[in-house]
PDB file of C-alpha atoms in Angstrom:
ATOM      1  CA  UNK A 220      25.217   1.022   0.283  1.00  0.00           C
ATOM      2  CA  UNK A 221      24.970   0.674  -3.459  1.00  0.00           C
ATOM      3  CA  UNK A 222      21.498   0.253  -4.726  1.00  0.00           C
ATOM      4  CA  UNK A 223      21.536  -2.372  -7.429  1.00  0.00           C
ATOM      5  CA  UNK A 224      17.751  -3.520  -7.739  1.00  0.00           C
ATOM      6  CA  UNK A 225      16.241  -0.486  -9.217  1.00  0.00           C
ATOM      7  CA  UNK A 226      13.927   0.279 -12.298  1.00  0.00           C
ATOM      8  CA  UNK A 227      13.888  -2.980 -14.622  1.00  0.00           C
ATOM      9  CA  UNK A 228      16.140  -4.944 -12.499  1.00  0.00           C
ATOM     10  CA  UNK A 229      13.824  -4.793  -9.762  1.00  0.00           C
ATOM     11  CA  UNK A 230      10.815  -5.394 -11.922  1.00  0.00           C
ATOM     12  CA  UNK A 231      12.520  -8.445 -13.682  1.00  0.00           C
ATOM     13  CA  UNK A 232      13.681  -9.896 -10.210  1.00  0.00           C
ATOM     14  CA  UNK A 233      10.089 -10.162  -8.776  1.00  0.00           C
ATOM     15  CA  UNK A 234       8.767 -11.452 -12.461  1.00  0.00           C
ATOM     16  CA  UNK A 235      11.330 -14.415 -12.093  1.00  0.00           C
ATOM     17  CA  UNK A 236       9.296 -15.651  -8.973  1.00  0.00           C
ATOM     18  CA  UNK A 237       6.479 -16.302 -11.607  1.00  0.00           C
ATOM     19  CA  UNK A 238       8.559 -18.363 -13.604  1.00  0.00           C
ATOM     20  CA  UNK A 239       8.431 -22.175 -13.606  1.00  0.00           C
ATOM     21  CA  UNK A 240      11.902 -22.559 -12.495  1.00  0.00           C
ATOM     22  CA  UNK A 241      11.702 -19.489 -10.254  1.00  0.00           C
ATOM     23  CA  UNK A 242       8.542 -20.650  -8.413  1.00  0.00           C
ATOM     24  CA  UNK A 243      10.006 -24.111  -8.013  1.00  0.00           C
ATOM     25  CA  UNK A 244      13.432 -22.665  -6.352  1.00  0.00           C
ATOM     26  CA  UNK A 245      11.173 -20.378  -4.353  1.00  0.00           C
ATOM     27  CA  UNK A 246       9.228 -23.228  -3.023  1.00  0.00           C
ATOM     28  CA  UNK A 247      12.159 -25.205  -2.072  1.00  0.00           C
ATOM     29  CA  UNK A 248      13.899 -22.326  -0.302  1.00  0.00           C
ATOM     30  CA  UNK A 249      10.761 -21.277   1.385  1.00  0.00           C
ATOM     31  CA  UNK A 250      10.245 -24.850   2.758  1.00  0.00           C
ATOM     32  CA  UNK A 251      13.671 -25.226   4.218  1.00  0.00           C
ATOM     33  CA  UNK A 252      13.940 -21.789   5.762  1.00  0.00           C
ATOM     34  CA  UNK A 253      10.305 -21.826   7.408  1.00  0.00           C
ATOM     35  CA  UNK A 254      11.060 -25.627   8.623  1.00  0.00           C
ATOM     36  CA  UNK A 255      14.265 -24.078  10.435  1.00  0.00           C
ATOM     37  CA  UNK A 256      12.872 -20.683  11.656  1.00  0.00           C
ATOM     38  CA  UNK A 257       9.375 -21.939  12.765  1.00  0.00           C
ATOM     39  CA  UNK A 258       7.637 -18.634  12.594  1.00  0.00           C
ATOM     40  CA  UNK A 259       5.153 -18.400  15.311  1.00  0.00           C
ATOM     41  CA  UNK A 260       1.681 -16.323  15.231  1.00  0.00           C
ATOM     42  CA  UNK A 261       1.976 -12.822  17.016  1.00  0.00           C
ATOM     43  CA  UNK A 262       5.785 -12.499  17.061  1.00  0.00           C
ATOM     44  CA  UNK A 263       7.556  -9.127  15.794  1.00  0.00           C
ATOM     45  CA  UNK A 264       9.897 -10.286  12.795  1.00  0.00           C
ATOM     46  CA  UNK A 265      12.268  -8.107  10.646  1.00  0.00           C
ATOM     47  CA  UNK A 266      12.590  -9.328   7.031  1.00  0.00           C
ATOM     48  CA  UNK A 267      16.152  -7.762   6.582  1.00  0.00           C
ATOM     49  CA  UNK A 268      16.602  -7.068   2.703  1.00  0.00           C
ATOM     50  CA  UNK A 269      13.131  -7.924   1.957  1.00  0.00           C
ATOM     51  CA  UNK A 270      13.449  -7.071  -1.812  1.00  0.00           C
ATOM     52  CA  UNK A 271       9.869  -7.109  -3.450  1.00  0.00           C
ATOM     53  CA  UNK A 272       8.152  -8.752  -0.346  1.00  0.00           C
ATOM     54  CA  UNK A 273       8.135 -12.468  -0.874  1.00  0.00           C
ATOM     55  CA  UNK A 274       9.284 -13.679   2.472  1.00  0.00           C
ATOM     56  CA  UNK A 275       7.377 -10.442   4.117  1.00  0.00           C
ATOM     57  CA  UNK A 276       4.322 -11.665   2.713  1.00  0.00           C
ATOM     58  CA  UNK A 277       4.858 -15.497   3.723  1.00  0.00           C
ATOM     59  CA  UNK A 278       5.791 -14.559   7.449  1.00  0.00           C
ATOM     60  CA  UNK A 279       2.707 -12.340   7.734  1.00  0.00           C
ATOM     61  CA  UNK A 280       0.569 -15.077   6.399  1.00  0.00           C
ATOM     62  CA  UNK A 281       1.877 -17.219   9.129  1.00  0.00           C
ATOM     63  CA  UNK A 282       0.463 -14.569  11.648  1.00  0.00           C
ATOM     64  CA  UNK A 283       3.652 -12.803  12.159  1.00  0.00           C
ATOM     65  CA  UNK A 284       3.671  -8.963  12.453  1.00  0.00           C
ATOM     66  CA  UNK A 285       6.215  -8.106  10.002  1.00  0.00           C
ATOM     67  CA  UNK A 286       8.615  -5.115   9.314  1.00  0.00           C
ATOM     68  CA  UNK A 287      10.270  -5.454   5.815  1.00  0.00           C
ATOM     69  CA  UNK A 288      13.073  -3.198   5.144  1.00  0.00           C
ATOM     70  CA  UNK A 289      15.291  -2.617   2.012  1.00  0.00           C
ATOM     71  CA  UNK A 290      17.470   0.025   0.381  1.00  0.00           C
ATOM     72  CA  UNK A 291      15.871  -0.088  -2.675  1.00  0.00           C
ATOM     73  CA  UNK A 292      12.877   2.333  -2.999  1.00  0.00           C
ATOM     74  CA  UNK A 293      11.792   0.313  -6.352  1.00  0.00           C
ATOM     75  CA  UNK A 294      11.897  -3.093  -4.665  1.00  0.00           C
ATOM     76  CA  UNK A 295       9.766  -1.644  -1.922  1.00  0.00           C
ATOM     77  CA  UNK A 296       7.263  -0.176  -4.162  1.00  0.00           C
ATOM     78  CA  UNK A 297       6.497  -3.532  -5.826  1.00  0.00           C
ATOM     79  CA  UNK A 298       6.335  -5.120  -2.293  1.00  0.00           C
ATOM     80  CA  UNK A 299       3.651  -2.448  -1.442  1.00  0.00           C
ATOM     81  CA  UNK A 300       1.763  -3.089  -4.522  1.00  0.00           C
ATOM     82  CA  UNK A 301       1.578  -6.815  -3.999  1.00  0.00           C
ATOM     83  CA  UNK A 302       0.703  -6.698  -0.115  1.00  0.00           C
ATOM     84  CA  UNK A 303      -2.768  -6.964   0.711  1.00  0.00           C
ATOM     85  CA  UNK A 304      -4.215  -4.616   3.416  1.00  0.00           C
ATOM     86  CA  UNK A 305      -5.271  -7.313   5.920  1.00  0.00           C
ATOM     87  CA  UNK A 306      -1.634  -8.305   6.126  1.00  0.00           C
ATOM     88  CA  UNK A 307       0.327  -7.016   9.022  1.00  0.00           C
ATOM     89  CA  UNK A 308       3.512  -5.759   7.163  1.00  0.00           C
ATOM     90  CA  UNK A 309       5.218  -2.199   7.344  1.00  0.00           C
ATOM     91  CA  UNK A 310       7.907  -1.585   4.519  1.00  0.00           C
ATOM     92  CA  UNK A 311      10.556   1.004   5.349  1.00  0.00           C
ATOM     93  CA  UNK A 312      13.532   2.124   3.523  1.00  0.00           C
ATOM     94  CA  UNK A 313      16.526   1.482   5.430  1.00  0.00           C
ATOM     95  CA  UNK A 314      20.353   0.830   5.127  1.00  0.00           C
ATOM     96  CA  UNK A 315      21.121  -2.572   7.019  1.00  0.00           C
ATOM     97  CA  UNK A 316      24.556  -1.193   8.355  1.00  0.00           C
ATOM     98  CA  UNK A 317      22.571   1.363  10.556  1.00  0.00           C
ATOM     99  CA  UNK A 318      19.053   0.241  11.696  1.00  0.00           C
ATOM    100  CA  UNK A 319      16.733   2.567  13.003  1.00  0.00           C
ATOM    101  CA  UNK A 320      15.436   0.618  15.809  1.00  0.00           C
ATOM    102  CA  UNK A 321      16.218   0.144  19.588  1.00  0.00           C
ATOM    103  CA  UNK A 322      18.180  -2.698  21.062  1.00  0.00           C
ATOM    104  CA  UNK A 323      16.302  -5.961  21.457  1.00  0.00           C
ATOM    105  CA  UNK A 324      13.198  -4.726  19.470  1.00  0.00           C
ATOM    106  CA  UNK A 325      12.412  -7.905  17.495  1.00  0.00           C
ATOM    107  CA  UNK A 326      11.332 -11.227  18.330  1.00  0.00           C
ATOM    108  CA  UNK A 327      13.167 -12.548  15.280  1.00  0.00           C
ATOM    109  CA  UNK A 328      15.167 -11.625  12.364  1.00  0.00           C
ATOM    110  CA  UNK A 329      14.694 -13.204   9.011  1.00  0.00           C
ATOM    111  CA  UNK A 330      16.983 -12.507   5.971  1.00  0.00           C
ATOM    112  CA  UNK A 331      16.823 -14.609   2.637  1.00  0.00           C
ATOM    113  CA  UNK A 332      18.684 -13.982  -0.695  1.00  0.00           C
ATOM    114  CA  UNK A 333      19.987 -10.696   0.479  1.00  0.00           C
ATOM    115  CA  UNK A 334      23.668 -11.403   1.898  1.00  0.00           C
ATOM    116  CA  UNK A 335      25.015 -11.914  -1.411  1.00  0.00           C
ATOM    117  CA  UNK A 336      24.517  -8.150  -2.109  1.00  0.00           C
ATOM    118  CA  UNK A 337      25.384  -6.741   1.379  1.00  0.00           C
ATOM    119  CA  UNK A 338      28.460  -4.707   2.002  1.00  0.00           C
ATOM    120  CA  UNK A 339      30.250  -5.133   5.156  1.00  0.00           C
ATOM    121  CA  UNK A 340      28.443  -8.251   5.983  1.00  0.00           C
ATOM    122  CA  UNK A 341      29.840  -8.383   9.675  1.00  0.00           C
ATOM    123  CA  UNK A 342      28.756  -4.986  10.402  1.00  0.00           C
ATOM    124  CA  UNK A 343      25.224  -5.944   9.147  1.00  0.00           C
ATOM    125  CA  UNK A 344      25.327  -9.083  11.033  1.00  0.00           C
ATOM    126  CA  UNK A 345      26.170  -7.290  14.518  1.00  0.00           C
ATOM    127  CA  UNK A 346      23.336  -4.862  13.915  1.00  0.00           C
ATOM    128  CA  UNK A 347      20.722  -7.589  13.120  1.00  0.00           C
ATOM    129  CA  UNK A 348      21.836  -9.257  16.367  1.00  0.00           C
ATOM    130  CA  UNK A 349      21.458  -6.024  18.392  1.00  0.00           C
ATOM    131  CA  UNK A 350      18.050  -5.465  17.407  1.00  0.00           C
ATOM    132  CA  UNK A 351      16.963  -9.104  18.431  1.00  0.00           C
ATOM    133  CA  UNK A 352      15.422 -10.004  21.624  1.00  0.00           C
ATOM    134  CA  UNK A 353      17.174 -12.548  24.063  1.00  0.00           C
ATOM    135  CA  UNK A 354      15.798 -15.979  22.800  1.00  0.00           C
ATOM    136  CA  UNK A 355      15.115 -14.810  19.491  1.00  0.00           C
ATOM    137  CA  UNK A 356      16.407 -16.403  16.200  1.00  0.00           C
ATOM    138  CA  UNK A 357      18.223 -14.973  13.384  1.00  0.00           C
ATOM    139  CA  UNK A 358      18.160 -16.739   9.885  1.00  0.00           C
ATOM    140  CA  UNK A 359      20.259 -15.879   7.150  1.00  0.00           C
ATOM    141  CA  UNK A 360      19.835 -17.710   3.761  1.00  0.00           C
ATOM    142  CA  UNK A 361      22.016 -17.184   0.657  1.00  0.00           C
ATOM    143  CA  UNK A 362      23.456 -18.820  -2.303  1.00  0.00           C
ATOM    144  CA  UNK A 363      26.156 -21.341  -1.637  1.00  0.00           C
ATOM    145  CA  UNK A 364      29.531 -20.086  -3.322  1.00  0.00           C
ATOM    146  CA  UNK A 365      30.546 -24.048  -3.334  1.00  0.00           C
ATOM    147  CA  UNK A 366      27.550 -25.304  -5.100  1.00  0.00           C
ATOM    148  CA  UNK A 367      26.631 -25.317  -8.977  1.00  0.00           C
ATOM    149  CA  UNK A 368      24.388 -22.363  -8.824  1.00  0.00           C
ATOM    150  CA  UNK A 369      26.890 -20.204  -6.894  1.00  0.00           C
ATOM    151  CA  UNK A 370      29.554 -21.230  -9.556  1.00  0.00           C
ATOM    152  CA  UNK A 371      27.468 -20.245 -12.504  1.00  0.00           C
ATOM    153  CA  UNK A 372      26.770 -16.851 -10.756  1.00  0.00           C
ATOM    154  CA  UNK A 373      30.396 -16.324 -10.203  1.00  0.00           C
ATOM    155  CA  UNK A 374      31.144 -17.091 -13.969  1.00  0.00           C
ATOM    156  CA  UNK A 375      28.390 -14.783 -15.041  1.00  0.00           C
ATOM    157  CA  UNK A 376      29.810 -11.941 -12.791  1.00  0.00           C
ATOM    158  CA  UNK A 377      33.432 -12.421 -14.522  1.00  0.00           C
ATOM    159  CA  UNK A 378      32.197 -12.346 -17.815  1.00  0.00           C
ATOM    160  CA  UNK A 379      29.443  -9.598 -17.489  1.00  0.00           C
ATOM    161  CA  UNK A 380      30.343  -6.567 -15.601  1.00  0.00           C
ATOM    162  CA  UNK A 381      26.780  -5.244 -16.143  1.00  0.00           C
ATOM    163  CA  UNK A 382      25.213  -8.196 -14.233  1.00  0.00           C
ATOM    164  CA  UNK A 383      23.721  -7.819 -10.616  1.00  0.00           C
ATOM    165  CA  UNK A 384      26.193 -10.725  -9.659  1.00  0.00           C
ATOM    166  CA  UNK A 385      29.109  -8.674 -10.349  1.00  0.00           C
ATOM    167  CA  UNK A 386      28.108  -6.814  -7.285  1.00  0.00           C
ATOM    168  CA  UNK A 387      27.731 -10.004  -5.165  1.00  0.00           C
ATOM    169  CA  UNK A 388      29.741 -11.715  -2.663  1.00  0.00           C
ATOM    170  CA  UNK A 389      29.345 -15.463  -2.035  1.00  0.00           C
ATOM    171  CA  UNK A 390      29.399 -17.403   1.114  1.00  0.00           C
ATOM    172  CA  UNK A 391      29.585 -21.101   2.101  1.00  0.00           C
ATOM    173  CA  UNK A 392      28.190 -22.532   5.321  1.00  0.00           C
ATOM    174  CA  UNK A 393      31.720 -22.294   7.084  1.00  0.00           C
ATOM    175  CA  UNK A 394      31.697 -18.539   6.042  1.00  0.00           C
ATOM    176  CA  UNK A 395      27.984 -17.830   7.516  1.00  0.00           C
ATOM    177  CA  UNK A 396      28.980 -19.838  10.682  1.00  0.00           C
ATOM    178  CA  UNK A 397      31.965 -17.719  11.301  1.00  0.00           C
ATOM    179  CA  UNK A 398      29.915 -14.633  12.040  1.00  0.00           C
ATOM    180  CA  UNK A 399      29.013 -16.238  15.316  1.00  0.00           C
ATOM    181  CA  UNK A 400      30.126 -19.510  16.175  1.00  0.00           C
ATOM    182  CA  UNK A 401      29.067 -19.244  19.760  1.00  0.00           C
ATOM    183  CA  UNK A 402      25.314 -19.024  19.162  1.00  0.00           C
ATOM    184  CA  UNK A 403      25.057 -21.047  16.139  1.00  0.00           C
ATOM    185  CA  UNK A 404      22.233 -23.407  16.365  1.00  0.00           C
ATOM    186  CA  UNK A 405      21.341 -24.950  13.036  1.00  0.00           C
ATOM    187  CA  UNK A 406      22.137 -24.809   9.393  1.00  0.00           C
ATOM    188  CA  UNK A 407      20.826 -26.607   6.244  1.00  0.00           C
ATOM    189  CA  UNK A 408      21.001 -26.432   2.598  1.00  0.00           C
ATOM    190  CA  UNK A 409      18.425 -27.034  -0.305  1.00  0.00           C
ATOM    191  CA  UNK A 410      18.452 -26.886  -4.235  1.00  0.00           C
ATOM    192  CA  UNK A 411      20.397 -29.598  -5.035  1.00  0.00           C
ATOM    193  CA  UNK A 412      19.012 -29.632  -8.641  1.00  0.00           C
ATOM    194  CA  UNK A 413      21.734 -27.888 -10.766  1.00  0.00           C
ATOM    195  CA  UNK A 414      21.025 -25.168 -13.181  1.00  0.00           C
ATOM    196  CA  UNK A 415      20.964 -25.515 -16.952  1.00  0.00           C
ATOM    197  CA  UNK A 416      18.315 -28.205 -17.128  1.00  0.00           C
ATOM    198  CA  UNK A 417      14.823 -28.648 -19.053  1.00  0.00           C
ATOM    199  CA  UNK A 418      12.036 -27.190 -16.884  1.00  0.00           C
ATOM    200  CA  UNK A 419      10.654 -30.691 -16.395  1.00  0.00           C
ATOM    201  CA  UNK A 420      13.439 -31.824 -14.178  1.00  0.00           C
ATOM    202  CA  UNK A 421      12.513 -29.314 -11.627  1.00  0.00           C
ATOM    203  CA  UNK A 422      10.743 -31.362  -9.338  1.00  0.00           C
ATOM    204  CA  UNK A 423      10.267 -32.502  -5.606  1.00  0.00           C
ATOM    205  CA  UNK A 424      11.167 -35.893  -6.646  1.00  0.00           C
ATOM    206  CA  UNK A 425      14.701 -35.011  -8.234  1.00  0.00           C
ATOM    207  CA  UNK A 426      15.332 -32.471  -5.605  1.00  0.00           C
ATOM    208  CA  UNK A 427      14.985 -35.463  -2.967  1.00  0.00           C
ATOM    209  CA  UNK A 428      16.858 -37.891  -5.251  1.00  0.00           C
ATOM    210  CA  UNK A 429      19.942 -35.630  -5.642  1.00  0.00           C
ATOM    211  CA  UNK A 430      19.999 -34.606  -1.619  1.00  0.00           C
ATOM    212  CA  UNK A 431      22.558 -37.315  -0.938  1.00  0.00           C
ATOM    213  CA  UNK A 432      24.913 -36.822  -3.890  1.00  0.00           C
ATOM    214  CA  UNK A 433      24.984 -32.945  -4.980  1.00  0.00           C
ATOM    215  CA  UNK A 434      26.243 -29.864  -3.184  1.00  0.00           C
ATOM    216  CA  UNK A 435      23.200 -27.492  -2.242  1.00  0.00           C
ATOM    217  CA  UNK A 436      22.884 -24.458  -4.085  1.00  0.00           C
ATOM    218  CA  UNK A 437      21.328 -22.516  -1.486  1.00  0.00           C
ATOM    219  CA  UNK A 438      22.297 -22.675   2.310  1.00  0.00           C
ATOM    220  CA  UNK A 439      20.524 -21.339   5.281  1.00  0.00           C
ATOM    221  CA  UNK A 440      22.131 -20.682   8.871  1.00  0.00           C
ATOM    222  CA  UNK A 441      20.379 -19.812  12.196  1.00  0.00           C
ATOM    223  CA  UNK A 442      21.517 -18.404  15.462  1.00  0.00           C
ATOM    224  CA  UNK A 443      19.703 -18.131  18.798  1.00  0.00           C
ATOM    225  CA  UNK A 444      20.628 -15.211  21.002  1.00  0.00           C
ATOM    226  CA  UNK A 445      20.980 -16.251  24.582  1.00  0.00           C
TER     227      UNK A 445
END
């Protein structure tokens, strides 16, 4: 699997979350994902494609016992440097196509903003399902290819072969649902505010106002293993 997020790219990725727009988008996506996933204290959760630890930290703060995995050593180093000792998180370098965990090992699997950059998505999905316990939930959140943000990133990918988005594969709700229609339990969308606006426009109020008229920029799908 190609390592895209390394060196300065990894650093810039993490710093984006501290920008005004980045922190707003993170807040919107976090609220939508956690409302669907409803993490329970004491459960063992895999953060698949954890990057710089953004959601691993949030899940641990909710009381979960978290294992964060990523293929990028540079992303993992940033994650470790951000994580306080009292948080229950183990970070491991691992290829999502071949997980070094036994069957039915985790109570839940959580993957946000990672599937865009995953090769062989169906194979990865089957691996994530394999290590999920019966009754456990698998959540995947990704950029919506049909939304304004997805269209922007696809345009950037076409115009700049050096962009990280030139390596990305984008999905919509139907694409994600097809990974496992039988066990699909819920899906939702968020980030209705389009890109390119003044920073002052990125507010909860505007997000709510546009929810009925705009296509979501980010989509989240969840399955429950029988």
